Coordinates of C-alpha atoms in Angstrom, one line a residue:
X1 CA 0.3 -13.1 -8.4
X2 CA 2.3 -15.7 -6.5
X3 CA 5.3 -17.1 -8.4
X4 CA 6.8 -20.5 -7.6
X5 CA 10.5 -19.8 -8.3
X6 CA 12.7 -22.6 -9.7
X7 CA 14.9 -24.5 -7.3
X8 CA 18.4 -23.2 -6.8
X9 CA 20.2 -26.2 -8.1
X10 CA 21.8 -28.3 -6.9
X11 CA 19.5 -29.4 -4.0
X12 CA 21.8 -30.5 -1.1
X13 CA 20.7 -33.9 0.3
X14 CA 22.2 -35.4 3.5
X15 CA 21.7 -39.2 3.3
X16 CA 22.3 -41.2 6.5
X17 CA 22.4 -45.1 6.4
X18 CA 24.7 -47.6 8.0
X19 CA 24.7 -49.7 4.7
X20 CA 27.5 -48.4 2.6
X21 CA 26.1 -50.1 -0.5
X22 CA 22.8 -48.4 -0.1
X23 CA 24.6 -45.0 0.2
X24 CA 26.5 -45.6 -3.0
X25 CA 23.5 -46.7 -5.0
X26 CA 21.2 -43.9 -3.7
X27 CA 23.9 -41.3 -4.5
X28 CA 24.3 -42.6 -8.0
X29 CA 20.6 -42.6 -8.8
X30 CA 19.8 -39.2 -7.3
X31 CA 22.7 -37.3 -8.8
X32 CA 21.9 -38.5 -12.4
X33 CA 19.7 -35.5 -13.2
X34 CA 22.2 -33.0 -12.0
X35 CA 19.6 -31.3 -9.8
X36 CA 20.6 -33.1 -6.6
X37 CA 23.9 -33.4 -4.8
X38 CA 24.1 -36.1 -2.1
X39 CA 26.4 -36.2 0.9
X40 CA 26.5 -39.7 2.3
X41 CA 27.0 -40.4 6.0
X42 CA 27.3 -43.9 7.5
X43 CA 26.3 -42.8 11.0
X44 CA 24.2 -40.2 12.8
X45 CA 27.3 -38.8 14.5
X46 CA 28.9 -38.2 11.1
X47 CA 25.7 -36.5 10.0
X48 CA 25.8 -34.1 13.0
X49 CA 29.4 -33.2 12.2
X50 CA 28.5 -32.5 8.6
X51 CA 25.6 -30.2 9.6
X52 CA 28.0 -27.9 11.4
X53 CA 30.0 -27.2 8.2
X54 CA 27.8 -27.8 5.1
X55 CA 24.3 -26.6 4.0
X56 CA 21.5 -29.2 3.9
X57 CA 18.2 -28.8 2.0
X58 CA 16.7 -32.3 2.6
X59 CA 17.5 -35.2 5.0
X60 CA 17.1 -38.8 3.9
X61 CA 17.5 -41.4 6.7
X62 CA 17.3 -45.1 7.2
X63 CA 15.1 -46.4 10.1
X64 CA 17.3 -49.1 11.7
X65 CA 20.8 -47.9 12.6
X66 CA 23.2 -49.0 15.4
X67 CA 23.6 -45.6 17.3
X68 CA 20.2 -44.1 16.8
X69 CA 17.1 -45.0 14.9
X70 CA 15.9 -42.8 12.1
X71 CA 12.9 -41.7 14.2
X72 CA 15.2 -40.7 17.1
X73 CA 17.4 -38.9 14.6
X74 CA 14.4 -37.0 13.3
X75 CA 13.1 -36.2 16.8
X76 CA 16.6 -34.9 17.8
X77 CA 16.9 -32.4 14.9
X78 CA 13.3 -31.3 15.3
X79 CA 13.9 -30.8 19.0
X80 CA 16.6 -28.3 18.1
X81 CA 14.2 -26.3 16.0
X82 CA 15.4 -27.5 12.6
X83 CA 12.5 -27.7 10.1
X84 CA 14.6 -29.0 7.1
X85 CA 12.5 -31.6 5.2
X86 CA 13.1 -35.2 6.4
X87 CA 12.4 -38.3 4.3
X88 CA 12.5 -41.7 6.1
X89 CA 13.8 -44.2 3.5
X90 CA 13.6 -47.7 5.0
X91 CA 13.0 -51.3 4.3
X92 CA 10.8 -51.6 7.4
X93 CA 7.2 -51.8 6.0
X94 CA 5.2 -51.7 9.2
X95 CA 2.4 -49.1 9.2
X96 CA 3.4 -48.2 12.8
X97 CA 6.8 -47.0 11.5
X98 CA 5.2 -44.7 8.9
X99 CA 2.8 -43.3 11.4
X100 CA 5.5 -42.7 14.0
X101 CA 7.6 -41.0 11.3
X102 CA 4.9 -38.6 10.3
X103 CA 3.9 -37.9 13.9
X104 CA 7.5 -37.0 14.7
X105 CA 7.7 -34.4 11.8
X106 CA 8.8 -36.4 8.8
X107 CA 7.9 -34.9 5.5
X108 CA 7.6 -38.2 3.5
X109 CA 8.0 -41.9 4.1
X110 CA 9.5 -44.0 1.2
X111 CA 9.8 -47.8 1.5
X112 CA 12.8 -49.6 0.1
X113 CA 12.5 -52.6 -2.1
X114 CA 11.0 -53.4 -5.4
X115 CA 12.2 -52.3 -8.9
X116 CA 15.2 -49.9 -8.3
X117 CA 14.4 -47.5 -11.1
X118 CA 10.8 -46.8 -9.9
X119 CA 11.9 -46.8 -6.3
X120 CA 14.6 -44.2 -6.8
X121 CA 12.4 -42.2 -9.2
X122 CA 9.8 -42.0 -6.4
X123 CA 12.6 -41.0 -3.9
X124 CA 13.9 -38.3 -6.3
X125 CA 10.4 -37.0 -6.8
X126 CA 9.8 -36.8 -3.0
X127 CA 13.2 -35.0 -2.5
X128 CA 12.2 -32.3 -5.1
X129 CA 8.7 -32.0 -3.8
X130 CA 9.8 -31.7 -0.1
X131 CA 12.4 -29.1 -1.1
X132 CA 9.9 -27.0 -3.1
X133 CA 7.3 -27.1 -0.4
X134 CA 9.8 -26.1 2.3
X135 CA 11.1 -23.2 0.2
X136 CA 7.6 -22.0 -0.6
X137 CA 6.6 -22.1 3.1
X138 CA 9.8 -20.2 4.1
X139 CA 9.2 -17.7 1.3
X140 CA 5.6 -17.0 2.3
X141 CA 6.6 -16.6 6.0
X142 CA 9.4 -14.2 4.9
X143 CA 7.1 -12.1 2.6
X144 CA 4.5 -12.0 5.3
X145 CA 7.0 -10.6 7.7
X146 CA 8.1 -8.0 5.2
X147 CA 4.4 -7.1 4.6
X148 CA 4.0 -6.7 8.3
X149 CA 6.8 -4.2 8.3
X150 CA 5.0 -2.3 5.5
X151 CA 1.9 -2.2 7.7
X152 CA 3.8 -0.9 10.7
X153 CA 5.4 1.9 8.6
X154 CA 2.0 2.8 7.1
X155 CA 0.5 3.0 10.6
X156 CA 3.3 5.3 11.9
X157 CA 3.3 7.7 8.9
X158 CA 0.2 9.5 10.3
X159 CA 1.4 9.3 13.9
X160 CA 3.5 11.8 15.8
X161 CA 6.9 10.4 14.9
X162 CA 9.4 12.4 12.9
X163 CA 10.5 11.3 9.5
X164 CA 13.9 10.3 10.8
X165 CA 12.4 7.9 13.4
X166 CA 10.1 6.2 10.9
X167 CA 12.7 5.5 8.3
X168 CA 15.4 4.5 10.8
X169 CA 13.0 1.9 12.3
X170 CA 12.0 0.7 8.8
X171 CA 15.6 0.1 7.8
X172 CA 16.3 -1.7 11.1
X173 CA 13.2 -3.9 10.8
X174 CA 13.9 -4.9 7.1
X175 CA 17.5 -5.9 7.9
X176 CA 16.4 -8.0 10.9
X177 CA 14.8 -10.4 8.4
X178 CA 16.9 -13.4 7.2
X179 CA 18.5 -12.8 3.9
X180 CA 18.8 -9.0 4.1
X181 CA 22.3 -7.7 4.9
X182 CA 21.6 -3.9 4.8
X183 CA 19.3 -1.2 3.6
X184 CA 19.7 2.5 2.8
X185 CA 17.4 5.3 1.8
X186 CA 19.1 8.2 0.1
X187 CA 17.2 11.4 -0.6
X188 CA 18.0 14.1 -3.1
X189 CA 16.7 17.6 -3.7
X190 CA 15.7 19.0 -7.1
X191 CA 19.4 19.9 -7.8
X192 CA 20.6 16.3 -7.0
X193 CA 22.1 17.2 -3.6
X194 CA 21.9 14.6 -0.9
X195 CA 19.4 15.8 1.8
X196 CA 19.1 12.7 3.9
X197 CA 20.5 9.2 4.4
X198 CA 18.8 6.5 6.5
X199 CA 20.4 3.0 6.8
X200 CA 20.9 -0.1 8.8
X201 CA 23.6 -2.8 8.5
X202 CA 26.2 -0.3 7.1
X203 CA 27.7 1.1 10.3
X204 CA 31.3 0.4 9.5
X205 CA 31.1 1.6 5.9
X206 CA 28.7 4.5 6.4
X207 CA 31.3 7.3 6.9
X208 CA 33.1 6.5 3.7
X209 CA 29.8 6.0 1.9
X210 CA 28.5 9.5 3.0
X211 CA 31.7 11.2 1.9
X212 CA 31.4 9.5 -1.4
X213 CA 27.8 10.8 -1.9
X214 CA 28.5 14.3 -0.6
X215 CA 31.4 14.6 -3.1
X216 CA 28.8 14.3 -5.9
X217 CA 29.5 10.6 -6.7
X218 CA 26.7 8.2 -7.4
X219 CA 26.9 4.4 -7.6
X220 CA 26.1 2.7 -11.0
X221 CA 22.9 1.1 -9.5
X222 CA 21.7 4.5 -8.2
X223 CA 22.1 6.0 -11.6
X224 CA 20.3 3.2 -13.3
X225 CA 17.4 3.2 -10.7
X226 CA 16.9 7.0 -11.1
X227 CA 16.3 6.4 -14.8
X228 CA 14.3 3.2 -14.6
X229 CA 10.6 3.0 -14.5
X230 CA 10.3 -0.8 -15.1
X231 CA 11.1 -2.1 -11.6
X232 CA 14.1 -2.7 -9.3
X233 CA 17.6 -2.5 -10.7
X234 CA 19.4 -5.8 -9.9
X235 CA 23.1 -5.5 -9.2
X236 CA 25.4 -8.5 -8.9
X237 CA 28.8 -6.9 -8.0
X238 CA 31.4 -7.1 -10.8
X239 CA 34.3 -5.0 -12.0
X240 CA 32.0 -2.0 -12.6
X241 CA 31.3 -1.8 -8.8
X242 CA 34.9 -1.7 -7.6
X243 CA 34.9 2.0 -7.0
X244 CA 31.7 1.8 -4.9
X245 CA 32.5 2.2 -1.2
X246 CA 30.1 -0.6 -0.4
X247 CA 31.7 -3.1 -2.8
X248 CA 33.8 -4.9 -0.2
X249 CA 30.8 -6.1 1.7
X250 CA 28.7 -7.2 -1.3
X251 CA 30.8 -10.0 -2.8
X252 CA 28.4 -12.8 -2.1
X253 CA 25.2 -10.7 -2.3
X254 CA 23.0 -8.9 -4.8
X255 CA 21.4 -5.4 -4.5
X256 CA 17.9 -4.3 -5.5
X257 CA 17.6 -0.6 -6.0
X258 CA 14.3 1.3 -6.7
X259 CA 13.7 5.0 -7.2
X260 CA 11.4 6.8 -4.8
X261 CA 8.7 8.6 -6.7
X262 CA 5.2 9.8 -6.0
X263 CA 2.9 12.0 -8.2
X264 CA 5.8 12.9 -10.5
X265 CA 8.2 13.9 -7.7
X266 CA 11.4 11.9 -7.4
X267 CA 12.7 11.9 -3.9
X268 CA 15.7 9.6 -4.2
X269 CA 16.3 5.8 -4.0
X270 CA 15.9 2.9 -1.7
X271 CA 18.4 0.0 -1.9
X272 CA 18.6 -3.4 -0.1
X273 CA 21.5 -5.9 -0.2
X274 CA 20.2 -9.5 0.1
X275 CA 21.1 -13.0 -0.8
X276 CA 21.1 -13.8 -4.5
X277 CA 18.1 -16.2 -4.3
X278 CA 16.0 -13.5 -2.8
X279 CA 17.1 -10.9 -5.3
X280 CA 16.2 -13.1 -8.3
X281 CA 12.7 -13.9 -6.9
X282 CA 9.9 -12.0 -8.7
X283 CA 7.8 -11.9 -5.5
X284 CA 10.7 -10.5 -3.5
X285 CA 11.2 -7.8 -6.2
X286 CA 7.5 -7.0 -6.1
X287 CA 7.7 -6.7 -2.3
X288 CA 10.7 -4.3 -2.5
X289 CA 8.7 -2.2 -5.0
X290 CA 5.9 -2.1 -2.5
X291 CA 8.4 -0.9 0.2
X292 CA 9.5 1.8 -2.2
X293 CA 6.0 2.9 -2.9
X294 CA 5.2 3.1 0.8
X295 CA 8.3 5.1 1.5
X296 CA 7.4 7.4 -1.4
X297 CA 3.9 7.9 0.1
X298 CA 5.5 8.7 3.4
X299 CA 7.9 11.2 1.9
X300 CA 5.0 12.9 0.1
X301 CA 3.1 12.9 3.4
X302 CA 6.0 14.4 5.3
X303 CA 6.5 17.0 2.6
X304 CA 2.8 18.0 3.0
X305 CA 3.1 17.9 6.7
X306 CA 6.0 20.4 6.6
X307 CA 3.9 22.7 4.5
X308 CA 1.1 22.3 7.0
X309 CA 3.3 23.1 10.0
X310 CA 4.2 26.3 8.3
X311 CA 0.5 27.1 8.1
X312 CA -0.2 26.2 11.8
X313 CA 0.1 29.8 13.0
X314 CA -2.1 31.0 10.1
X315 CA -4.6 28.3 10.9
X316 CA -4.6 29.3 14.6
X317 CA -5.3 32.8 13.6
X318 CA -8.1 31.7 11.3
X319 CA -9.7 29.8 14.2
X320 CA -9.6 32.9 16.3
X321 CA -11.2 34.8 13.5
X322 CA -13.8 32.0 13.1
X323 CA -14.8 32.5 16.8
X324 CA -15.0 36.3 16.3
X325 CA -17.0 35.9 13.1
X326 CA -19.4 33.4 14.7
X327 CA -20.1 35.9 17.6
X328 CA -20.5 38.8 15.1
X329 CA -22.8 36.8 12.9
X330 CA -24.9 35.8 16.0
X331 CA -25.3 39.5 16.9
X332 CA -26.3 40.4 13.3
X333 CA -28.9 37.6 13.3
X334 CA -30.4 39.0 16.5
X335 CA -30.6 42.5 14.9
X336 CA -32.0 41.0 11.7
X337 CA -34.7 39.2 13.6
X338 CA -35.9 42.5 15.1
X339 CA -35.7 44.2 11.6
X340 CA -37.8 41.4 10.1
X341 CA -40.5 42.0 12.7
X342 CA -40.6 45.7 11.8
X343 CA -40.6 44.7 8.1
X344 CA -43.7 42.6 8.6
X345 CA -45.4 45.6 10.2
X346 CA -44.5 47.8 7.3
X347 CA -45.6 45.2 4.8
X348 CA -49.1 45.3 6.4
X349 CA -49.1 49.1 6.3
X350 CA -48.1 49.1 2.6
X351 CA -51.6 47.7 1.8
X352 CA -53.1 50.8 3.5
X353 CA -50.5 53.3 2.1
X354 CA -49.6 52.2 -1.4
X355 CA -47.1 55.1 -1.7
X356 CA -44.7 53.2 0.6
X357 CA -45.1 49.8 -1.1
X358 CA -42.0 50.2 -3.4
X359 CA -39.8 51.1 -0.5
X360 CA -41.1 48.2 1.6
X361 CA -40.4 45.8 -1.2
X362 CA -36.8 47.0 -1.6
X363 CA -36.4 46.7 2.2
X364 CA -37.6 43.1 2.0
X365 CA -35.1 42.3 -0.8
X366 CA -32.3 43.9 1.2
X367 CA -33.2 41.9 4.3
X368 CA -33.3 38.7 2.3
X369 CA -29.8 39.5 0.8
X370 CA -28.5 40.0 4.3
X371 CA -29.8 36.5 5.3
X372 CA -28.1 35.0 2.2
X373 CA -24.8 36.8 3.1
X374 CA -24.9 35.4 6.6
X375 CA -25.6 31.9 5.3
X376 CA -22.8 32.2 2.8
X377 CA -20.3 33.5 5.4
X378 CA -21.2 30.7 7.8
X379 CA -20.3 28.0 5.3
X380 CA -17.4 29.8 3.6
X381 CA -15.5 30.5 6.8
X382 CA -15.3 26.7 7.6
X383 CA -13.3 26.1 4.4
X384 CA -9.6 25.8 5.2
X385 CA -10.1 25.8 9.0
X386 CA -9.0 22.2 9.2
X387 CA -5.9 20.8 7.5
X388 CA -6.5 18.6 4.3
X389 CA -6.6 14.9 5.0
X390 CA -6.5 11.6 3.0
X391 CA -10.1 10.6 2.7
X392 CA -11.5 7.3 1.4
X393 CA -14.1 8.1 -1.4
X394 CA -15.8 4.7 -1.1
X395 CA -16.2 5.2 2.7
X396 CA -17.6 8.7 2.2
X397 CA -20.2 7.4 -0.3
X398 CA -21.2 4.4 1.9
X399 CA -21.6 6.8 4.9
X400 CA -23.8 9.1 2.8
X401 CA -26.0 6.1 1.7
X402 CA -26.5 5.1 5.3
X403 CA -27.1 8.5 6.7
X404 CA -29.4 10.0 4.0
X405 CA -32.7 8.9 2.5
X406 CA -32.8 9.0 -1.3
X407 CA -36.0 7.1 -1.9
X408 CA -35.9 4.7 -4.9
X409 CA -32.7 6.3 -6.3
X410 CA -29.8 3.9 -6.5
X411 CA -26.3 5.3 -5.8
X412 CA -23.6 3.1 -7.3
X413 CA -19.9 3.6 -7.0
X414 CA -16.7 1.9 -8.3
X415 CA -13.9 3.9 -6.8
X416 CA -12.1 1.0 -5.1
X417 CA -9.2 1.9 -2.7
X418 CA -9.1 5.6 -4.0
X419 CA -8.1 8.2 -1.4
X420 CA -8.2 11.9 -2.0
X421 CA -6.1 14.5 -0.2
X422 CA -8.5 17.4 0.4
X423 CA -10.5 19.5 2.9
X424 CA -12.5 17.4 5.4
X425 CA -15.6 19.1 4.0
X426 CA -15.2 17.1 0.8
X427 CA -18.0 14.8 1.9
X428 CA -20.4 17.8 1.8
X429 CA -19.4 18.2 -1.9
X430 CA -20.6 14.6 -2.7
X431 CA -23.8 15.1 -0.7
X432 CA -24.4 18.5 -2.5
X433 CA -24.0 17.0 -6.0
X434 CA -26.2 14.0 -5.2
X435 CA -28.9 16.3 -3.8
X436 CA -28.5 18.6 -6.7
X437 CA -29.2 15.7 -9.1
X438 CA -32.3 14.7 -7.1
X439 CA -33.6 18.3 -7.0
X440 CA -33.0 19.3 -10.6
X441 CA -32.9 16.0 -12.5
X442 CA -36.7 15.5 -12.5
X443 CA -36.6 11.7 -13.3
X444 CA -33.4 10.5 -11.7
X445 CA -33.3 6.8 -10.9
X446 CA -29.6 6.1 -10.7
X447 CA -26.5 8.1 -9.7
X448 CA -23.1 6.6 -10.6
X449 CA -19.8 7.7 -9.0
X450 CA -16.5 6.4 -10.6
X451 CA -12.9 7.4 -11.0
X452 CA -10.8 7.7 -14.2
X453 CA -7.0 8.2 -14.3
X454 CA -5.5 10.5 -16.9
X455 CA -1.8 11.3 -17.7
X456 CA -1.5 14.2 -15.3
X457 CA -4.6 14.0 -13.2
X458 CA -7.7 12.0 -12.3
X459 CA -11.4 12.5 -12.7
X460 CA -14.0 11.8 -10.1
X461 CA -17.2 11.5 -12.1
X462 CA -20.7 11.9 -10.6
X463 CA -23.4 11.3 -13.2
X464 CA -27.1 10.7 -13.2
X465 CA -29.8 9.6 -15.7
X466 CA -32.1 12.6 -15.2
X467 CA -32.8 15.5 -17.5
X468 CA -29.4 17.1 -17.3
X469 CA -28.4 20.7 -17.7
X470 CA -28.9 22.9 -20.8
X471 CA -25.7 23.9 -22.6
X472 CA -26.2 27.6 -21.9
X473 CA -26.3 27.0 -18.2
X474 CA -23.3 24.7 -17.7
X475 CA -20.9 27.4 -16.7
X476 CA -23.2 29.8 -14.8
X477 CA -24.5 27.1 -12.5
X478 CA -21.3 27.5 -10.4
X479 CA -21.8 31.2 -9.9
X480 CA -23.3 32.5 -6.7
X481 CA -27.0 33.3 -6.8
X482 CA -27.8 31.2 -9.9
X483 CA -30.5 28.5 -9.9
X484 CA -33.8 27.7 -8.3
X485 CA -32.3 27.6 -4.9
X486 CA -29.9 30.5 -5.2
X487 CA -27.0 28.3 -6.5
X488 CA -25.0 28.6 -3.3
X489 CA -24.4 24.9 -3.1
X490 CA -22.4 24.6 -6.4
X491 CA -20.6 27.8 -5.7
X492 CA -19.4 26.3 -2.3
X493 CA -18.4 23.1 -4.2
X494 CA -16.1 25.0 -6.5
X495 CA -14.6 27.1 -3.7
X496 CA -13.9 24.0 -1.4
X497 CA -12.3 22.1 -4.3
X498 CA -10.1 25.0 -5.2
X499 CA -8.5 24.9 -1.7
X500 CA -6.5 21.9 -2.8
X501 CA -6.0 22.6 -6.5
X502 CA -9.1 20.8 -7.8
X503 CA -11.7 22.0 -10.2
X504 CA -15.2 21.0 -11.3
X505 CA -17.1 21.1 -14.6
X506 CA -20.4 19.8 -15.9
X507 CA -20.1 17.8 -19.1
X508 CA -23.4 15.9 -19.3
X509 CA -25.8 15.8 -22.3
X510 CA -29.1 17.6 -21.9
X511 CA -31.9 15.2 -21.9
X512 CA -29.7 12.2 -20.9
X513 CA -28.4 13.4 -17.5
X514 CA -25.9 15.6 -15.6
X515 CA -22.2 14.6 -15.4
X516 CA -20.1 16.5 -12.9
X517 CA -16.3 15.9 -13.3
X518 CA -14.0 16.8 -10.4
X519 CA -10.4 17.1 -11.7
X520 CA -7.9 16.0 -9.1
X521 CA -4.1 16.7 -9.4
X522 CA -1.8 13.6 -9.4
X523 CA -0.4 14.6 -6.0
X524 CA -3.8 14.6 -4.4
X525 CA -5.0 11.1 -4.9
X526 CA -3.6 7.6 -4.3
X527 CA -4.6 3.9 -4.2
X528 CA -3.5 1.6 -1.4
X529 CA -3.4 -2.0 -2.4
X530 CA -0.9 -3.5 0.1
X531 CA -3.3 -6.2 1.4
X532 CA -4.2 -7.4 -2.1
X533 CA -0.6 -8.7 -2.6
X534 CA -0.7 -10.8 0.5
X535 CA -4.2 -12.1 -0.3
X536 CA -2.9 -13.2 -3.7
X537 CA 0.2 -14.8 -2.1
X538 CA -1.8 -16.8 0.4
X539 CA -4.4 -17.9 -2.2
X540 CA -1.8 -18.9 -4.8
X541 CA 0.4 -20.6 -2.2
X542 CA -2.6 -22.7 -1.1
X543 CA -3.2 -23.7 -4.7
X544 CA 0.5 -24.6 -5.1
X545 CA 0.5 -26.8 -2.0
X546 CA -2.7 -28.5 -3.2
X547 CA -1.1 -29.1 -6.6
X548 CA 2.0 -30.6 -5.0
X549 CA -0.1 -32.9 -2.8
X550 CA -2.1 -34.1 -5.7

């Protein structure tokens, strides 16, 4: 959800007017609340000199001035790329002046005259409204840029770049944003030893910082972050930070530190140093947490990738064996075709010579078993040939619905952005379970697929409203050769799932429907909701602007 953070008081106003009396009265009225601080300038030249030294949040300017009109002053600062809110405060009441002011980029137009209290109350209200709108717009642009960085990192995780290149670029991109001074990612092994450091903005201090870490030291914010599960640790440098090698460069900044964790594995921390107003902003903190989550996913991915690289030689060997097995199976099928021809001849002779009927029957059973073995080996050899991948469950289900005909049976799913790390044949598992329900459920009208999270795992549930499976058959249905159609489908299902540490059970109620539950380890599923945050930000920001305008 988008949060409109409170103003960072006081709001600095630069007021330009050639009438000294107006300057004094305006300053007195606006500063009464304590929320606004006014710097008064009696000329445009004085205002330009002030801009080079002091911060300004809102401009207030008269229209008629000797050196330059208020419109010309506005056009000059807009021409230099300055988007600070500008309020034209003038006694000129012509409509053309107001139109010209707005067309030149003025935020508001306030006319002088009338009862002073109401006039200055309106001006004060316009100052605060202009300030808030400008801050909200800057904030949304900033968060959008940070979100774009997240998208870039997410896109490169599955590319060919090495971990070092991805994280170095991430640090560089984050610190290129206004308000961010530096960023560092520090990785630890299970024993707490530093295994990697990636950074940007710390070039001069990095040598001393690395020596500090390698000596076994940890900053206070690192220690707190590694123990915290509630969000970023916010550090405003004080006397407890004096021993930190980064302390000298953090006097006027705050630090947000988040631990990097995915599926129960803690990889280290990510820390950013930024301006205090950013660090205190709830949306900024949420975005930094998203950055940490994306890095954690990346680390998990790279860890799996390293394991996969170690298996490359084995996979290459398996592919060669796959080719050999395919050729061998082809030759066996040719031989089997010839044997089936001779079997048919013997079957005819058995009617004439009953004494050979038993042997012919046994021969038929044997040939049928050979066919089943060939079919089994054909499917089984494909398991594990390809590396596991992150697969979108909702996309798999939608593809199945579009590519298969299921008659009047409705297939409903509510898995959202769930992705499972598994063998690419996982889609065949879903198809097999759906077809199994249609084949054996007798009266199936609806099949529902949903996901439930547990403490240490998740359950992908596929259930139907058919007859279900008797209690005495719930375990044996996964054995090879059981069932009306030899039971090979559910046997394959169990074997494929086992390749990535998953398991399957049937926990339905006979008479009410079958319920297959696939147990997925914590490390093998994830949810990606990055775009939801930005959609919420845009929606809420639009609502905020509308509320301000009203």
